[in-house]
Amino acid sequence: QVQLVESGGELVQAGGSLRLSCIASGRTFSSYAMGWFRQAPGKEREFVAAINRSGGTIYYADSVKGRFTISRDNAKNTVYLQMNSLKPEDTAVYYCAAIAFPRVVSTRLNDYDYWGQGTQVTVSS
């Protein structure tokens, strides 16, 4: 029902910033809660940030709180992840994901219905 395409991942030095984007197909983007997850080599995919349909409810993993900001622009069918003060531990493939209405925003991977293919973020020390 929806396709998600991430972009913006690249090599960046520790302490730097990066902004990831996820563009969704279709005309029902505003009905989806959205999330960002990441997966480092040899590790399971983990929660990073999530935002509800209106943008009024936001969750962050403790590891990124204060450094990352999730936002959305429903008119552009896009969710963003602004990443500041990047650390080598942030190196991972970053995925965006969507939860279909009427289910609500979640921090759990298994609650998400649709996934993008990921974008690589590498933070050098």
PDB file of C-alpha atoms in Angstrom:
ATOM      1  CA  GLN A   1       0.000   0.000   0.000  1.00  0.00           C
ATOM      2  CA  VAL A   2       2.915   2.339   0.639  1.00  0.00           C
ATOM      3  CA  GLN A   3       6.551   2.454  -0.411  1.00  0.00           C
ATOM      4  CA  LEU A   4       9.190   4.159   1.717  1.00  0.00           C
ATOM      5  CA  VAL A   5      12.508   5.425   0.369  1.00  0.00           C
ATOM      6  CA  GLU A   6      15.254   6.700   2.671  1.00  0.00           C
ATOM      7  CA  SER A   7      18.031   9.060   1.649  1.00  0.00           C
ATOM      8  CA  GLY A   8      20.738  11.234   3.165  1.00  0.00           C
ATOM      9  CA  GLY A   9      23.064   8.652   4.665  1.00  0.00           C
ATOM     10  CA  GLU A  10      26.796   9.184   4.151  1.00  0.00           C
ATOM     11  CA  LEU A  11      30.206   9.195   5.798  1.00  0.00           C
ATOM     12  CA  VAL A  12      30.537  11.907   8.440  1.00  0.00           C
ATOM     13  CA  GLN A  13      33.096  12.714  11.136  1.00  0.00           C
ATOM     14  CA  ALA A  14      32.315  12.302  14.819  1.00  0.00           C
ATOM     15  CA  GLY A  15      30.637  15.419  16.149  1.00  0.00           C
ATOM     16  CA  GLY A  16      29.102  16.215  12.795  1.00  0.00           C
ATOM     17  CA  SER A  17      25.493  16.361  11.680  1.00  0.00           C
ATOM     18  CA  LEU A  18      23.364  14.618   9.109  1.00  0.00           C
ATOM     19  CA  ARG A  19      19.724  14.814   8.043  1.00  0.00           C
ATOM     20  CA  LEU A  20      17.950  11.721   6.796  1.00  0.00           C
ATOM     21  CA  SER A  21      14.760  11.845   4.767  1.00  0.00           C
ATOM     22  CA  CYS A  22      12.111   9.230   4.101  1.00  0.00           C
ATOM     23  CA  ILE A  23       9.626   9.839   1.302  1.00  0.00           C
ATOM     24  CA  ALA A  24       6.423   7.807   1.215  1.00  0.00           C
ATOM     25  CA  SER A  25       4.349   7.042  -1.832  1.00  0.00           C
ATOM     26  CA  GLY A  26       0.590   7.463  -1.885  1.00  0.00           C
ATOM     27  CA  ARG A  27      -1.905  10.015  -0.627  1.00  0.00           C
ATOM     28  CA  THR A  28      -2.484   8.646   2.884  1.00  0.00           C
ATOM     29  CA  PHE A  29       0.840   9.556   4.486  1.00  0.00           C
ATOM     30  CA  SER A  30      -0.783  11.720   7.147  1.00  0.00           C
ATOM     31  CA  SER A  31      -2.645   8.671   8.480  1.00  0.00           C
ATOM     32  CA  TYR A  32       0.576   6.797   9.294  1.00  0.00           C
ATOM     33  CA  ALA A  33       2.606   6.950  12.449  1.00  0.00           C
ATOM     34  CA  MET A  34       6.271   6.879  11.457  1.00  0.00           C
ATOM     35  CA  GLY A  35       9.462   5.611  12.997  1.00  0.00           C
ATOM     36  CA  TRP A  36      13.198   5.353  12.469  1.00  0.00           C
ATOM     37  CA  PHE A  37      15.183   2.227  13.308  1.00  0.00           C
ATOM     38  CA  ARG A  38      18.809   1.318  12.779  1.00  0.00           C
ATOM     39  CA  GLN A  39      20.869  -1.822  12.454  1.00  0.00           C
ATOM     40  CA  ALA A  40      24.611  -1.981  13.049  1.00  0.00           C
ATOM     41  CA  PRO A  41      26.763  -4.841  11.719  1.00  0.00           C
ATOM     42  CA  GLY A  42      26.193  -8.005  13.717  1.00  0.00           C
ATOM     43  CA  LYS A  43      23.392  -6.471  15.785  1.00  0.00           C
ATOM     44  CA  GLU A  44      19.606  -6.584  15.762  1.00  0.00           C
ATOM     45  CA  ARG A  45      17.568  -3.721  14.422  1.00  0.00           C
ATOM     46  CA  GLU A  46      16.828  -1.211  17.191  1.00  0.00           C
ATOM     47  CA  PHE A  47      14.415   1.632  17.767  1.00  0.00           C
ATOM     48  CA  VAL A  48      15.662   5.188  17.256  1.00  0.00           C
ATOM     49  CA  ALA A  49      12.700   7.590  17.116  1.00  0.00           C
ATOM     50  CA  ALA A  50       8.979   7.690  16.341  1.00  0.00           C
ATOM     51  CA  ILE A  51       6.324  10.309  15.640  1.00  0.00           C
ATOM     52  CA  ASN A  52       2.551  10.095  15.556  1.00  0.00           C
ATOM     53  CA  ARG A  53       0.244  11.209  12.745  1.00  0.00           C
ATOM     54  CA  SER A  54       0.047  14.849  13.764  1.00  0.00           C
ATOM     55  CA  GLY A  55       3.580  15.181  15.127  1.00  0.00           C
ATOM     56  CA  GLY A  56       2.370  15.894  18.650  1.00  0.00           C
ATOM     57  CA  THR A  57       3.695  12.686  20.194  1.00  0.00           C
ATOM     58  CA  ILE A  58       7.375  11.797  19.821  1.00  0.00           C
ATOM     59  CA  TYR A  59       9.546   9.047  21.297  1.00  0.00           C
ATOM     60  CA  TYR A  60      13.328   8.670  21.292  1.00  0.00           C
ATOM     61  CA  ALA A  61      15.699   5.934  22.298  1.00  0.00           C
ATOM     62  CA  ASP A  62      17.803   6.922  25.299  1.00  0.00           C
ATOM     63  CA  SER A  63      20.942   6.585  23.210  1.00  0.00           C
ATOM     64  CA  VAL A  64      19.902   9.414  20.863  1.00  0.00           C
ATOM     65  CA  LYS A  65      17.818  11.659  23.122  1.00  0.00           C
ATOM     66  CA  GLY A  66      19.060  15.234  22.995  1.00  0.00           C
ATOM     67  CA  ARG A  67      21.027  14.626  19.800  1.00  0.00           C
ATOM     68  CA  PHE A  68      18.450  13.436  17.253  1.00  0.00           C
ATOM     69  CA  THR A  69      15.186  15.083  16.203  1.00  0.00           C
ATOM     70  CA  ILE A  70      12.374  13.404  14.300  1.00  0.00           C
ATOM     71  CA  SER A  71       9.898  15.515  12.349  1.00  0.00           C
ATOM     72  CA  ARG A  72       7.426  15.180   9.509  1.00  0.00           C
ATOM     73  CA  ASP A  73       5.967  17.241   6.707  1.00  0.00           C
ATOM     74  CA  ASN A  74       2.693  15.633   5.707  1.00  0.00           C
ATOM     75  CA  ALA A  75       2.305  17.941   2.713  1.00  0.00           C
ATOM     76  CA  LYS A  76       5.535  16.473   1.326  1.00  0.00           C
ATOM     77  CA  ASN A  77       4.905  12.873   2.420  1.00  0.00           C
ATOM     78  CA  THR A  78       8.230  13.008   4.220  1.00  0.00           C
ATOM     79  CA  VAL A  79       9.615  12.163   7.647  1.00  0.00           C
ATOM     80  CA  TYR A  80      13.040  13.442   8.714  1.00  0.00           C
ATOM     81  CA  LEU A  81      15.690  12.466  11.200  1.00  0.00           C
ATOM     82  CA  GLN A  82      18.058  15.289  12.104  1.00  0.00           C
ATOM     83  CA  MET A  83      21.173  13.800  13.688  1.00  0.00           C
ATOM     84  CA  ASN A  84      23.581  16.054  15.583  1.00  0.00           C
ATOM     85  CA  SER A  85      26.698  15.355  17.645  1.00  0.00           C
ATOM     86  CA  LEU A  86      27.149  12.071  15.845  1.00  0.00           C
ATOM     87  CA  LYS A  87      29.211   9.325  17.443  1.00  0.00           C
ATOM     88  CA  PRO A  88      30.907   6.281  15.932  1.00  0.00           C
ATOM     89  CA  GLU A  89      28.313   4.191  17.791  1.00  0.00           C
ATOM     90  CA  ASP A  90      25.651   5.730  15.544  1.00  0.00           C
ATOM     91  CA  THR A  91      27.097   3.913  12.537  1.00  0.00           C
ATOM     92  CA  ALA A  92      24.347   1.725  11.094  1.00  0.00           C
ATOM     93  CA  VAL A  93      21.877   1.274   8.295  1.00  0.00           C
ATOM     94  CA  TYR A  94      18.928   3.529   9.118  1.00  0.00           C
ATOM     95  CA  TYR A  95      15.407   2.448   8.179  1.00  0.00           C
ATOM     96  CA  CYS A  96      12.152   4.346   8.189  1.00  0.00           C
ATOM     97  CA  ALA A  97       8.912   2.516   8.869  1.00  0.00           C
ATOM     98  CA  ALA A  98       5.172   3.189   9.006  1.00  0.00           C
ATOM     99  CA  ILE A  99       2.209   2.049  11.103  1.00  0.00           C
ATOM    100  CA  ALA A 100      -1.133   2.064   9.316  1.00  0.00           C
ATOM    101  CA  PHE A 101      -4.232   3.714  10.761  1.00  0.00           C
ATOM    102  CA  PRO A 102      -5.934   3.096  13.187  1.00  0.00           C
ATOM    103  CA  ARG A 103      -3.035   1.624  15.151  1.00  0.00           C
ATOM    104  CA  VAL A 104      -0.930   4.168  17.020  1.00  0.00           C
ATOM    105  CA  VAL A 105       2.696   5.229  17.245  1.00  0.00           C
ATOM    106  CA  SER A 106       5.010   2.649  18.783  1.00  0.00           C
ATOM    107  CA  THR A 107       8.631   2.012  19.727  1.00  0.00           C
ATOM    108  CA  ARG A 108       8.331  -1.693  18.891  1.00  0.00           C
ATOM    109  CA  LEU A 109       9.743  -2.958  15.618  1.00  0.00           C
ATOM    110  CA  ASN A 110       7.021  -5.569  15.188  1.00  0.00           C
ATOM    111  CA  ASP A 111       4.264  -2.935  15.327  1.00  0.00           C
ATOM    112  CA  TYR A 112       5.350  -1.425  12.022  1.00  0.00           C
ATOM    113  CA  ASP A 113       3.628  -2.415   8.792  1.00  0.00           C
ATOM    114  CA  TYR A 114       5.873  -0.955   6.092  1.00  0.00           C
ATOM    115  CA  TRP A 115       9.631  -0.569   5.787  1.00  0.00           C
ATOM    116  CA  GLY A 116      12.095   1.209   3.574  1.00  0.00           C
ATOM    117  CA  GLN A 117      15.290  -0.398   2.293  1.00  0.00           C
ATOM    118  CA  GLY A 118      17.600   1.659   4.471  1.00  0.00           C
ATOM    119  CA  THR A 119      20.374   4.211   4.080  1.00  0.00           C
ATOM    120  CA  GLN A 120      23.923   3.778   5.376  1.00  0.00           C
ATOM    121  CA  VAL A 121      25.264   6.190   7.984  1.00  0.00           C
ATOM    122  CA  THR A 122      28.945   5.886   8.854  1.00  0.00           C
ATOM    123  CA  VAL A 123      30.502   8.031  11.587  1.00  0.00           C
ATOM    124  CA  SER A 124      34.288   8.083  11.658  1.00  0.00           C
ATOM    125  CA  SER A 125      36.356   8.745  14.780  1.00  0.00           C
TER     126      SER A 125
END
